[in-house]
Amino acid sequence: MTAEPTLERTPLADLHREAGARMVPFAGWEMPVQYRGVIDEHRAVRERAGLFDVSHMGEIRVRGPRAEAALQRLTPNDVAKLTPGRAHYSGLLTERGTYVDDLLVYRLASDDFLLVVNAANRSGDLAWVQDRIGGEVEVVDESDRWALLALQGPRAAEILAPLTDVDLGSLRYYGFARGAVDGLSGIVSRTGYTGEDGFELYLPSEAAAPVWRRLLETGADHGLEPAGLGARDTLRLEAGMALYGHEIDDTTTPWEAGLGWVVKLDSGDFVGREALARQKEKGPERKLVGFEVVGRGIARDGHGVLVGGEEAGRVTSGTWSPTLEKALGMAYLPVATSETGREIELEVRGRRLPGVVADLPFYRRPR
Amino acid sequence: MYPEEYLYSREHEWVKVDGEIAVVGITEFAQTELGEVVFVELPDVGQLFDANDEVGTIESVKAVAEFYTPVAGEIVEINEIIVESPEMLNDDPHQDGWLIRVRYSSESDLAELMDAAAYEKFIEGEE
C-alpha cells in the first residue's frame, strides 16, 4: 500500500519508514499507524511509555493586546482564567453550539496564545478564526513551524527529566513551560490524549528528528517504544476522549458529548452561547455513552444501536480494548435510554450483537 | 515464505489440497495487512458454498475483512482453536492458523488459483 504522493509529510516520515512503520494517509498526511503492532504499542503506553509523532496537528498563533477578549468571544471555556504557562481544552463552536473543532488553548504570555487544532480542520479553523477575530488580533498559521511529539505513559517523566531543563516536578497537568529538550528549545506541556501521564513537546521542525532519536535511545532502558495512530486511537477511546469527526462534529454540542465542563456560560458572550444556554435549560435529547459488546465482534463507527429492538442511535467509535480485553465503544443514545447497565444491541454487518451501556471513561490511570 | 505446495487466491487465501479435502487459510501477506486479529468468525460444519462465497470474517483491532472460500464444496471441519485463540492467525497463518476444511466439488476451482511464485509476484503489485 503506497501512500498518495500529494500527502504532507512530517519531519519524521523517513525515520518512521526506517523503523518499519506502516504508513497510511490520515487527514491529508502520511502518518505511521503502527510499528510493532497496535496492541503491543498500546500496552507499552499503559505500562511504560510510548512516543508518538503528532506533527500533523495544526498550530494557530493569536497575538495582540485584544487577544484575550477575542478568544473569550470565540471559545466557550474561560480564557480570562488561563494564566501564562497554562493550557485548557476548548472548542470552536457554531452559533448553534455545535463543534467546528475541538482544540487546546495555550497562553504563552498575557497577549500571546497558541491554538492547537486537528489536522483535518486546520485550514477551516484558520479561516474561521481569521474571519471572526482577524480584524483585531494577529492570526498566523504556524503549523509548518512546529513539530509535535507526544511522550506518554507512567515512565514519561523519568525518561524526559534527564533531557530537559524544565522542572517537570513543578509542571502540573495542563501546565507547560518553554525550555530545551536535548539542547533544542521548544515547549514542554504536561498534556496528552492517552489517559496516562505524559508530555507533549512542541519543537521547531528541524529539532524533531534529533529529539525523536534521542528520546528513543535514552528511553529504551525504560521500555519506551514508538507508537502509531492506531494505538493513539485505542488509548483515547479507553480514556473516553472525543475525536473530531466521530464523537463531535458540527451536529453535536458539548452538552451532548459529555464535554459540558468546557462551557463557561458566565464567561461573557461567546459564539454558540445562546444556543447552549437554551439547550441546557431544555436538557439535551441525546447523550454520548460508552458501551461494551457482550457477544463476539466489534461495533465500529456508523453501526446502528438498538434499544428494545428499535434503532436508537449510532456508534461513533468502536474498537477492541487491549486493556480490558473486550470490544467497546461510544455511541449517541436518547437520554431516556442511556443509563449505565441498559441492555442494547449493536447492528454489525446484518447481525445484532448484544451490548450494555457502560460508564465513561473505560479506563482511569491508577494514581 | 509461501509454501510451494499450496495454491493462492487473489483475495489472499491459501489452499492446501489433501486428497478430496481442501484446507483453506489466509496468507502471511493478509495477516500482516490486517494486524492483530481479535475475532474470527467461521461457517458451520455441513454448510455448502460456491467458490468465492464469503464464509466468515476476520476482525483485527483496526479493521474487519471478509474471508472467502476459493473452492466450492461442503465445510467438513473448522479450526475451533483459532476461534478461541485468534492471535494464532498472526503467529502461524500457513499452518496452525488454518481456517476451514472443505470437501471440494470441482477440480476446476483449483485451476483458477496461483502457485507460490505467481502469488509472490501478485503481492509485489499490492504493496
Coordinates of C-alpha atoms in Angstrom, one line a residue:
Chain A
M1 CA 0.0 0.0 0.0
T2 CA 1.7 3.1 -1.1
A3 CA 0.6 6.5 0.2
E4 CA -0.6 9.1 -2.2
P5 CA 2.3 11.3 -3.4
T6 CA 0.4 14.5 -2.6
L7 CA 0.2 13.7 1.1
E8 CA 2.0 16.0 3.6
R9 CA 4.9 14.5 5.5
T10 CA 6.1 15.3 9.0
P11 CA 9.8 15.8 9.6
L12 CA 9.9 12.3 10.9
A13 CA 8.4 10.4 8.0
D14 CA 11.7 8.9 6.9
L15 CA 12.5 7.8 10.4
H16 CA 9.1 6.1 10.7
R17 CA 9.7 4.1 7.5
E18 CA 13.2 3.1 8.7
A19 CA 11.6 1.8 11.9
G20 CA 9.3 -0.4 9.9
A21 CA 6.2 1.6 10.5
R22 CA 3.2 1.1 8.3
M23 CA 2.3 4.5 6.8
V24 CA -1.2 5.4 6.0
P25 CA -3.0 8.5 4.7
F26 CA -4.6 10.4 7.6
A27 CA -6.2 13.8 7.3
G28 CA -4.1 14.6 4.3
W29 CA -0.9 13.4 6.0
E30 CA 1.3 10.3 5.6
M31 CA 1.3 9.0 9.2
P32 CA 2.5 5.9 11.0
V33 CA -0.5 3.8 12.0
Q34 CA 1.7 1.2 13.7
Y35 CA 5.2 0.0 14.2
R36 CA 5.3 -3.3 16.1
G37 CA 1.5 -3.7 16.4
V38 CA -1.3 -1.7 17.9
I39 CA -1.8 -3.9 20.9
D40 CA 1.9 -4.0 21.9
E41 CA 2.2 -0.3 21.5
H42 CA -1.0 0.4 23.4
R43 CA 0.3 -1.8 26.3
A44 CA 3.7 -0.1 26.2
V45 CA 2.0 3.3 26.8
R46 CA -0.2 1.9 29.7
E47 CA 2.7 0.1 31.4
R48 CA 5.8 2.0 30.4
A49 CA 5.9 4.7 27.8
G50 CA 5.3 5.4 24.1
L51 CA 6.4 8.1 21.7
F52 CA 4.0 9.5 19.1
D53 CA 4.6 11.8 16.2
V54 CA 1.6 14.1 16.1
S55 CA 3.2 16.8 14.0
H56 CA 0.2 16.8 11.7
M57 CA -1.7 18.8 14.3
G58 CA -2.3 22.4 13.4
E59 CA -1.0 25.4 15.4
I60 CA -2.6 28.8 15.1
R61 CA -0.9 31.7 16.8
V62 CA -3.2 34.5 18.1
R63 CA -1.4 37.6 19.4
G64 CA -2.2 41.2 20.3
P65 CA -3.4 43.3 23.2
R66 CA -7.0 42.3 22.5
A67 CA -6.2 38.5 22.1
E68 CA -7.8 37.5 25.5
A69 CA -11.0 39.3 24.8
A70 CA -11.1 38.0 21.2
L71 CA -10.6 34.3 22.2
Q72 CA -13.1 34.8 25.1
R73 CA -15.7 35.6 22.5
L74 CA -14.6 32.8 20.1
T75 CA -14.4 29.9 22.5
P76 CA -16.6 28.5 25.3
N77 CA -14.0 28.0 28.0
D78 CA -12.9 30.9 30.3
V79 CA -9.8 32.3 28.7
A80 CA -9.5 35.1 31.4
K81 CA -8.8 32.3 34.0
L82 CA -6.0 31.0 31.9
T83 CA -2.6 32.2 33.2
P84 CA 0.5 32.3 31.2
G85 CA 2.0 28.8 31.4
R86 CA -1.4 27.1 31.4
A87 CA -3.4 25.5 28.7
H88 CA -7.0 24.4 28.6
Y89 CA -9.3 22.2 26.4
S90 CA -11.9 24.1 24.5
G91 CA -13.6 24.3 21.1
L92 CA -14.6 26.4 18.2
L93 CA -18.4 26.4 18.1
T94 CA -21.1 27.4 15.6
E95 CA -23.9 29.7 16.5
R96 CA -25.9 26.5 17.1
G97 CA -23.4 25.5 19.7
T98 CA -22.1 22.6 17.6
Y99 CA -18.5 21.9 17.0
V100 CA -16.3 23.4 14.2
D101 CA -13.4 21.7 16.0
D102 CA -12.1 20.9 19.5
L103 CA -8.8 22.4 20.5
L104 CA -6.2 23.3 23.1
V105 CA -5.6 26.9 24.0
Y106 CA -2.1 27.7 25.3
R107 CA -1.5 31.0 27.0
L108 CA 2.1 31.7 26.1
A109 CA 2.0 35.3 27.5
S110 CA -0.7 37.7 28.5
D111 CA -1.3 38.8 24.9
D112 CA 0.0 35.7 23.1
F113 CA -1.9 32.4 22.6
L114 CA -1.4 29.2 20.6
L115 CA -4.4 27.2 19.4
V116 CA -3.7 23.6 18.7
V117 CA -6.3 22.1 16.3
N118 CA -7.0 18.9 14.4
A119 CA -5.0 18.4 11.2
A120 CA -8.2 17.7 9.2
N121 CA -9.7 21.0 10.2
R122 CA -6.6 23.2 10.1
S123 CA -7.5 25.3 7.1
G124 CA -11.1 25.6 8.0
D125 CA -10.2 26.6 11.6
L126 CA -7.8 29.2 10.3
A127 CA -10.4 30.8 8.1
W128 CA -13.0 30.6 11.0
V129 CA -10.6 32.3 13.4
Q130 CA -9.4 34.9 10.9
D131 CA -13.0 35.8 9.8
R132 CA -14.1 36.4 13.3
I133 CA -11.2 37.9 15.2
G134 CA -8.6 38.6 12.4
G135 CA -9.5 42.3 12.4
E136 CA -8.4 42.9 16.0
V137 CA -5.6 40.4 16.6
E138 CA -2.8 38.9 14.6
V139 CA -3.7 35.4 13.4
V140 CA -0.9 33.3 12.0
D141 CA -0.8 29.7 10.8
E142 CA 2.3 28.3 12.4
S143 CA 1.6 24.6 11.6
D144 CA 4.6 24.2 9.4
R145 CA 6.9 25.6 12.0
W146 CA 6.0 23.2 14.8
A147 CA 6.7 19.5 15.1
L148 CA 4.8 17.8 17.9
L149 CA 5.9 14.7 19.8
A150 CA 3.8 13.1 22.5
L151 CA 5.7 11.2 25.2
Q152 CA 3.0 9.3 27.1
G153 CA 3.0 6.7 29.9
P154 CA 3.8 6.2 33.6
R155 CA 7.6 6.4 32.9
A156 CA 7.4 9.5 30.7
A157 CA 8.6 11.9 33.4
E158 CA 11.7 9.8 34.3
I159 CA 12.5 9.5 30.6
L160 CA 12.2 13.2 29.8
A161 CA 13.7 14.6 33.0
P162 CA 17.4 14.0 32.2
L163 CA 17.0 15.6 28.7
T164 CA 15.3 18.8 29.6
D165 CA 16.0 21.9 31.8
V166 CA 12.2 22.2 32.5
D167 CA 11.4 21.3 36.1
L168 CA 8.9 18.5 35.4
G169 CA 8.1 18.1 39.1
S170 CA 6.5 21.6 39.2
L171 CA 4.7 21.1 35.9
R172 CA 1.1 20.2 36.7
Y173 CA -1.4 18.6 34.3
Y174 CA -2.2 21.2 31.6
G175 CA 0.8 23.3 32.6
F176 CA 3.6 24.0 30.2
A177 CA 7.0 25.7 30.0
R178 CA 9.4 26.9 27.4
G179 CA 12.6 25.1 27.7
A180 CA 15.2 22.9 26.0
V181 CA 14.8 19.2 25.1
D182 CA 18.3 17.7 24.4
G183 CA 19.6 21.3 23.9
L184 CA 16.9 22.3 21.4
S185 CA 14.4 24.9 22.5
G186 CA 10.7 24.3 22.5
I187 CA 7.6 24.0 24.7
V188 CA 7.1 21.1 27.2
S189 CA 3.5 20.6 28.0
R190 CA 2.0 18.2 30.5
T191 CA -0.9 17.1 28.3
G192 CA -1.9 14.1 26.2
Y193 CA -4.6 12.1 24.6
T194 CA -4.0 8.7 26.1
G195 CA -5.3 8.8 29.7
E196 CA -1.8 8.5 31.0
D197 CA 0.6 11.0 32.5
G198 CA 2.8 12.4 29.8
F199 CA 4.1 15.3 27.8
E200 CA 3.6 17.0 24.5
L201 CA 6.8 18.5 23.1
Y202 CA 6.4 21.4 20.7
L203 CA 9.6 21.7 18.7
P204 CA 10.8 23.6 15.7
S205 CA 10.5 21.2 12.7
E206 CA 14.3 20.8 12.4
A207 CA 14.6 19.7 16.0
A208 CA 12.1 16.9 15.7
A209 CA 14.3 14.2 14.3
P210 CA 17.2 14.6 16.7
V211 CA 14.9 14.7 19.7
W212 CA 12.9 11.7 18.5
R213 CA 16.1 9.7 18.1
R214 CA 17.5 10.8 21.4
L215 CA 14.3 10.0 23.3
L216 CA 14.0 6.5 21.9
E217 CA 17.7 5.9 22.6
T218 CA 17.7 7.0 26.2
G219 CA 14.1 5.8 26.8
A220 CA 14.8 2.2 25.7
D221 CA 16.0 1.2 29.1
H222 CA 12.6 2.4 30.5
G223 CA 10.8 0.3 27.9
L224 CA 9.9 3.3 25.7
E225 CA 8.8 2.5 22.1
P226 CA 7.4 4.4 19.2
A227 CA 3.6 4.2 19.0
G228 CA 1.4 4.9 16.0
L229 CA -2.0 6.4 15.4
G230 CA -3.7 3.0 15.8
A231 CA -2.6 2.9 19.5
R232 CA -3.4 6.6 19.9
D233 CA -7.0 5.8 18.9
T234 CA -7.4 2.8 21.2
L235 CA -5.8 4.6 24.1
R236 CA -8.0 7.7 23.8
L237 CA -11.1 5.6 23.4
E238 CA -10.4 3.7 26.6
A239 CA -9.9 7.1 28.2
G240 CA -13.3 8.2 26.9
M241 CA -11.8 11.1 25.0
A242 CA -13.7 12.6 22.0
L243 CA -12.3 12.6 18.4
Y244 CA -13.5 15.2 16.0
G245 CA -15.4 13.6 13.1
H246 CA -16.6 10.8 15.5
E247 CA -17.9 11.9 18.9
I248 CA -18.1 15.5 18.0
D249 CA -18.8 17.4 14.8
D250 CA -21.0 20.2 13.5
T251 CA -24.1 18.4 14.6
T252 CA -23.1 17.8 18.2
T253 CA -22.9 20.1 21.2
P254 CA -20.7 20.0 24.2
W255 CA -23.7 19.1 26.4
E256 CA -24.5 16.1 24.2
A257 CA -20.9 15.0 24.0
G258 CA -20.3 15.0 27.8
L259 CA -18.0 17.9 27.4
G260 CA -20.2 20.5 29.2
W261 CA -17.2 21.2 31.6
V262 CA -15.6 23.3 28.8
V263 CA -18.6 25.6 28.6
K264 CA -18.5 28.5 31.0
L265 CA -21.8 30.3 30.4
D266 CA -20.7 33.0 32.8
S267 CA -17.5 33.9 30.9
G268 CA -19.2 36.6 28.9
D269 CA -20.8 36.2 25.4
F270 CA -19.2 33.7 23.0
V271 CA -20.1 32.1 19.7
G272 CA -22.7 29.5 20.4
R273 CA -23.5 30.7 23.9
E274 CA -27.2 31.5 23.3
A275 CA -27.9 28.1 21.7
L276 CA -26.0 26.3 24.5
A277 CA -27.9 28.2 27.2
R278 CA -31.2 27.2 25.6
Q279 CA -30.2 23.5 25.3
K280 CA -29.0 23.5 28.9
E281 CA -32.4 24.7 30.1
K282 CA -34.3 22.3 28.0
G283 CA -31.9 19.4 28.6
P284 CA -30.2 17.7 25.6
E285 CA -32.2 14.9 23.9
R286 CA -29.3 12.6 23.4
K287 CA -26.0 12.0 25.0
L288 CA -22.8 10.2 24.4
V289 CA -22.4 6.9 26.2
G290 CA -19.9 4.2 26.5
F291 CA -20.8 0.6 25.7
E292 CA -19.4 -2.8 25.9
V293 CA -20.1 -5.6 23.4
V294 CA -21.2 -8.7 25.1
G295 CA -21.1 -11.0 22.1
R296 CA -18.2 -11.7 19.7
G297 CA -17.4 -8.9 17.4
I298 CA -16.6 -5.2 17.3
A299 CA -19.1 -2.5 16.7
R300 CA -17.5 0.4 14.8
D301 CA -18.1 3.9 13.7
G302 CA -21.5 4.2 11.9
H303 CA -23.0 0.9 13.2
G304 CA -26.6 1.2 14.5
V305 CA -27.5 0.9 18.1
L306 CA -30.9 -0.6 19.0
V307 CA -32.8 -0.2 22.2
G308 CA -35.8 -2.6 22.7
G309 CA -35.3 -3.7 19.1
E310 CA -35.7 -0.2 17.7
E311 CA -32.9 1.9 16.1
A312 CA -32.0 4.4 18.7
G313 CA -28.5 5.7 17.8
R314 CA -25.2 5.3 16.1
V315 CA -21.8 4.1 17.2
T316 CA -19.2 7.0 16.9
S317 CA -16.1 4.9 17.6
G318 CA -15.5 1.3 18.5
T319 CA -12.5 -1.0 18.9
W320 CA -11.0 -3.9 20.7
S321 CA -9.7 -2.7 24.1
P322 CA -6.2 -4.1 24.8
T323 CA -6.5 -3.1 28.5
L324 CA -10.0 -4.5 29.1
E325 CA -9.6 -7.2 26.5
K326 CA -13.1 -6.8 25.1
A327 CA -14.8 -4.8 22.4
L328 CA -16.1 -1.4 23.5
G329 CA -17.0 1.9 22.0
M330 CA -19.0 5.1 22.3
A331 CA -22.4 6.0 20.8
Y332 CA -25.2 8.5 21.0
L333 CA -28.4 7.4 22.6
P334 CA -31.6 9.2 23.7
V335 CA -31.1 10.5 27.2
A336 CA -34.1 8.5 28.4
T337 CA -32.5 5.2 27.4
S338 CA -28.9 6.0 28.2
E339 CA -28.4 4.8 31.8
T340 CA -25.4 2.6 32.7
G341 CA -26.3 -1.1 32.6
R342 CA -29.1 -0.7 29.9
E343 CA -29.0 -3.6 27.5
I344 CA -28.7 -2.6 23.9
E345 CA -28.0 -4.3 20.6
L346 CA -25.4 -3.4 18.1
E347 CA -26.0 -3.8 14.4
V348 CA -22.8 -5.2 12.9
R349 CA -23.0 -6.3 9.3
G350 CA -26.5 -7.6 9.4
R351 CA -26.1 -9.3 12.8
R352 CA -27.3 -8.0 16.1
L353 CA -24.7 -8.3 18.9
P354 CA -25.8 -7.8 22.5
G355 CA -24.2 -5.0 24.4
V356 CA -24.6 -3.0 27.5
V357 CA -24.3 0.8 28.3
A358 CA -21.1 1.4 30.4
D359 CA -19.6 4.3 32.3
L360 CA -17.1 6.5 30.7
P361 CA -14.2 6.5 30.8
F362 CA -13.5 2.8 30.5
Y363 CA -10.0 3.3 31.8
R364 CA -8.6 5.6 34.6
R365 CA -5.0 5.5 35.4
P366 CA -4.0 4.4 38.8
R367 CA -2.7 7.2 41.0
Chain B
M1 CA 7.7 -17.7 3.0
Y2 CA 4.9 -19.0 0.8
P3 CA 4.8 -22.9 0.7
E4 CA 5.4 -24.3 -2.7
E5 CA 2.8 -27.0 -2.4
Y6 CA -0.1 -24.5 -1.7
L7 CA -2.3 -22.6 -4.1
Y8 CA -3.2 -19.0 -3.6
S9 CA -6.2 -16.7 -4.4
R10 CA -6.3 -13.0 -5.3
E11 CA -8.2 -12.5 -2.1
H12 CA -5.1 -13.7 -0.2
E13 CA -6.4 -17.1 0.8
W14 CA -4.2 -20.2 0.6
V15 CA -5.4 -23.7 -0.3
K16 CA -3.6 -26.9 0.5
V17 CA -5.1 -29.9 -1.3
D18 CA -5.2 -33.1 0.8
G19 CA -7.0 -35.7 -1.4
E20 CA -10.6 -34.7 -1.7
I21 CA -10.2 -32.1 1.0
A22 CA -9.0 -28.5 0.6
V23 CA -7.6 -26.8 3.7
V24 CA -8.0 -23.1 3.5
G25 CA -6.4 -20.2 5.4
I26 CA -5.2 -16.7 4.9
T27 CA -1.7 -15.8 3.8
E28 CA 1.1 -14.1 5.6
F29 CA 0.5 -11.1 3.5
A30 CA -3.1 -10.9 4.6
Q31 CA -2.4 -11.3 8.3
T32 CA 0.3 -8.6 8.1
E33 CA -2.1 -6.2 6.4
L34 CA -4.8 -6.9 9.0
G35 CA -2.7 -6.6 12.1
E36 CA -3.5 -8.2 15.4
V37 CA -6.5 -10.5 14.9
V38 CA -9.0 -10.4 17.8
F39 CA -12.1 -12.2 16.4
V40 CA -12.5 -14.9 13.8
E41 CA -16.0 -16.0 12.7
L42 CA -16.2 -19.2 10.8
P43 CA -19.0 -21.0 9.0
D44 CA -20.8 -24.1 10.3
V45 CA -19.7 -27.6 9.5
G46 CA -22.0 -29.0 6.8
Q47 CA -22.7 -25.7 5.1
L48 CA -22.3 -25.7 1.3
F49 CA -20.7 -22.8 -0.6
D50 CA -19.9 -21.8 -4.1
A51 CA -16.4 -20.8 -5.0
N52 CA -15.6 -17.2 -3.8
D53 CA -18.5 -17.1 -1.4
E54 CA -18.0 -15.2 1.8
V55 CA -17.6 -17.8 4.5
G56 CA -16.5 -15.8 7.5
T57 CA -14.9 -12.6 8.9
I58 CA -11.6 -11.8 10.4
E59 CA -11.5 -8.8 12.7
S60 CA -8.4 -7.0 13.9
V61 CA -8.1 -4.0 16.2
K62 CA -8.2 -1.6 13.2
A63 CA -10.2 -3.4 10.5
V64 CA -12.5 -6.2 9.5
A65 CA -12.0 -8.4 6.5
E66 CA -14.3 -10.9 4.8
F67 CA -12.9 -14.3 4.2
Y68 CA -13.9 -16.3 1.1
T69 CA -13.6 -19.9 0.1
P70 CA -11.7 -20.2 -3.1
V71 CA -13.3 -23.6 -3.8
A72 CA -16.9 -24.8 -3.9
G73 CA -18.0 -27.5 -1.6
E74 CA -19.0 -28.6 1.9
I75 CA -17.4 -27.4 5.1
V76 CA -16.2 -30.6 6.8
E77 CA -14.2 -29.0 9.7
I78 CA -13.5 -25.6 11.1
N79 CA -10.5 -24.6 13.2
E80 CA -12.1 -24.2 16.6
I81 CA -8.8 -23.3 18.2
I82 CA -8.5 -20.2 16.1
V83 CA -11.9 -19.0 17.3
E84 CA -10.6 -19.3 20.9
S85 CA -7.1 -18.0 20.2
P86 CA -7.4 -15.7 17.2
E87 CA -3.8 -14.3 17.7
M88 CA -2.6 -17.7 16.3
L89 CA -3.7 -16.4 12.9
N90 CA -0.9 -13.8 13.2
D91 CA 1.7 -16.2 14.6
D92 CA 1.3 -19.0 12.1
P93 CA -1.1 -18.2 9.3
H94 CA 0.1 -21.0 7.0
Q95 CA 0.0 -24.0 9.4
D96 CA -1.8 -23.9 12.8
G97 CA -3.8 -20.8 11.6
W98 CA -5.8 -22.8 9.0
L99 CA -9.5 -21.8 9.0
I100 CA -11.6 -24.4 7.2
R101 CA -11.5 -27.8 5.6
V102 CA -13.7 -28.1 2.5
R103 CA -14.7 -31.2 0.6
Y104 CA -14.3 -29.5 -2.8
S105 CA -16.7 -30.3 -5.6
S106 CA -14.7 -29.3 -8.6
E107 CA -11.1 -29.5 -9.7
S108 CA -11.7 -26.6 -11.9
D109 CA -11.8 -24.2 -9.0
L110 CA -8.2 -25.2 -8.2
A111 CA -7.1 -24.4 -11.7
E112 CA -8.1 -20.7 -11.1
L113 CA -5.6 -20.3 -8.3
M114 CA -2.0 -19.2 -8.4
D115 CA 1.1 -21.1 -7.5
A116 CA 3.5 -19.7 -4.9
A117 CA 5.7 -17.9 -7.4
A118 CA 2.8 -16.3 -9.2
Y119 CA 1.3 -15.2 -5.8
E120 CA 4.6 -13.6 -4.7
K121 CA 4.6 -11.7 -7.9
F122 CA 1.0 -10.7 -7.4
I123 CA 1.5 -9.3 -3.9
E124 CA 4.5 -7.3 -5.0
G125 CA 2.0 -5.3 -7.1
E126 CA -0.2 -4.9 -4.0
E127 CA 2.4 -3.5 -1.7

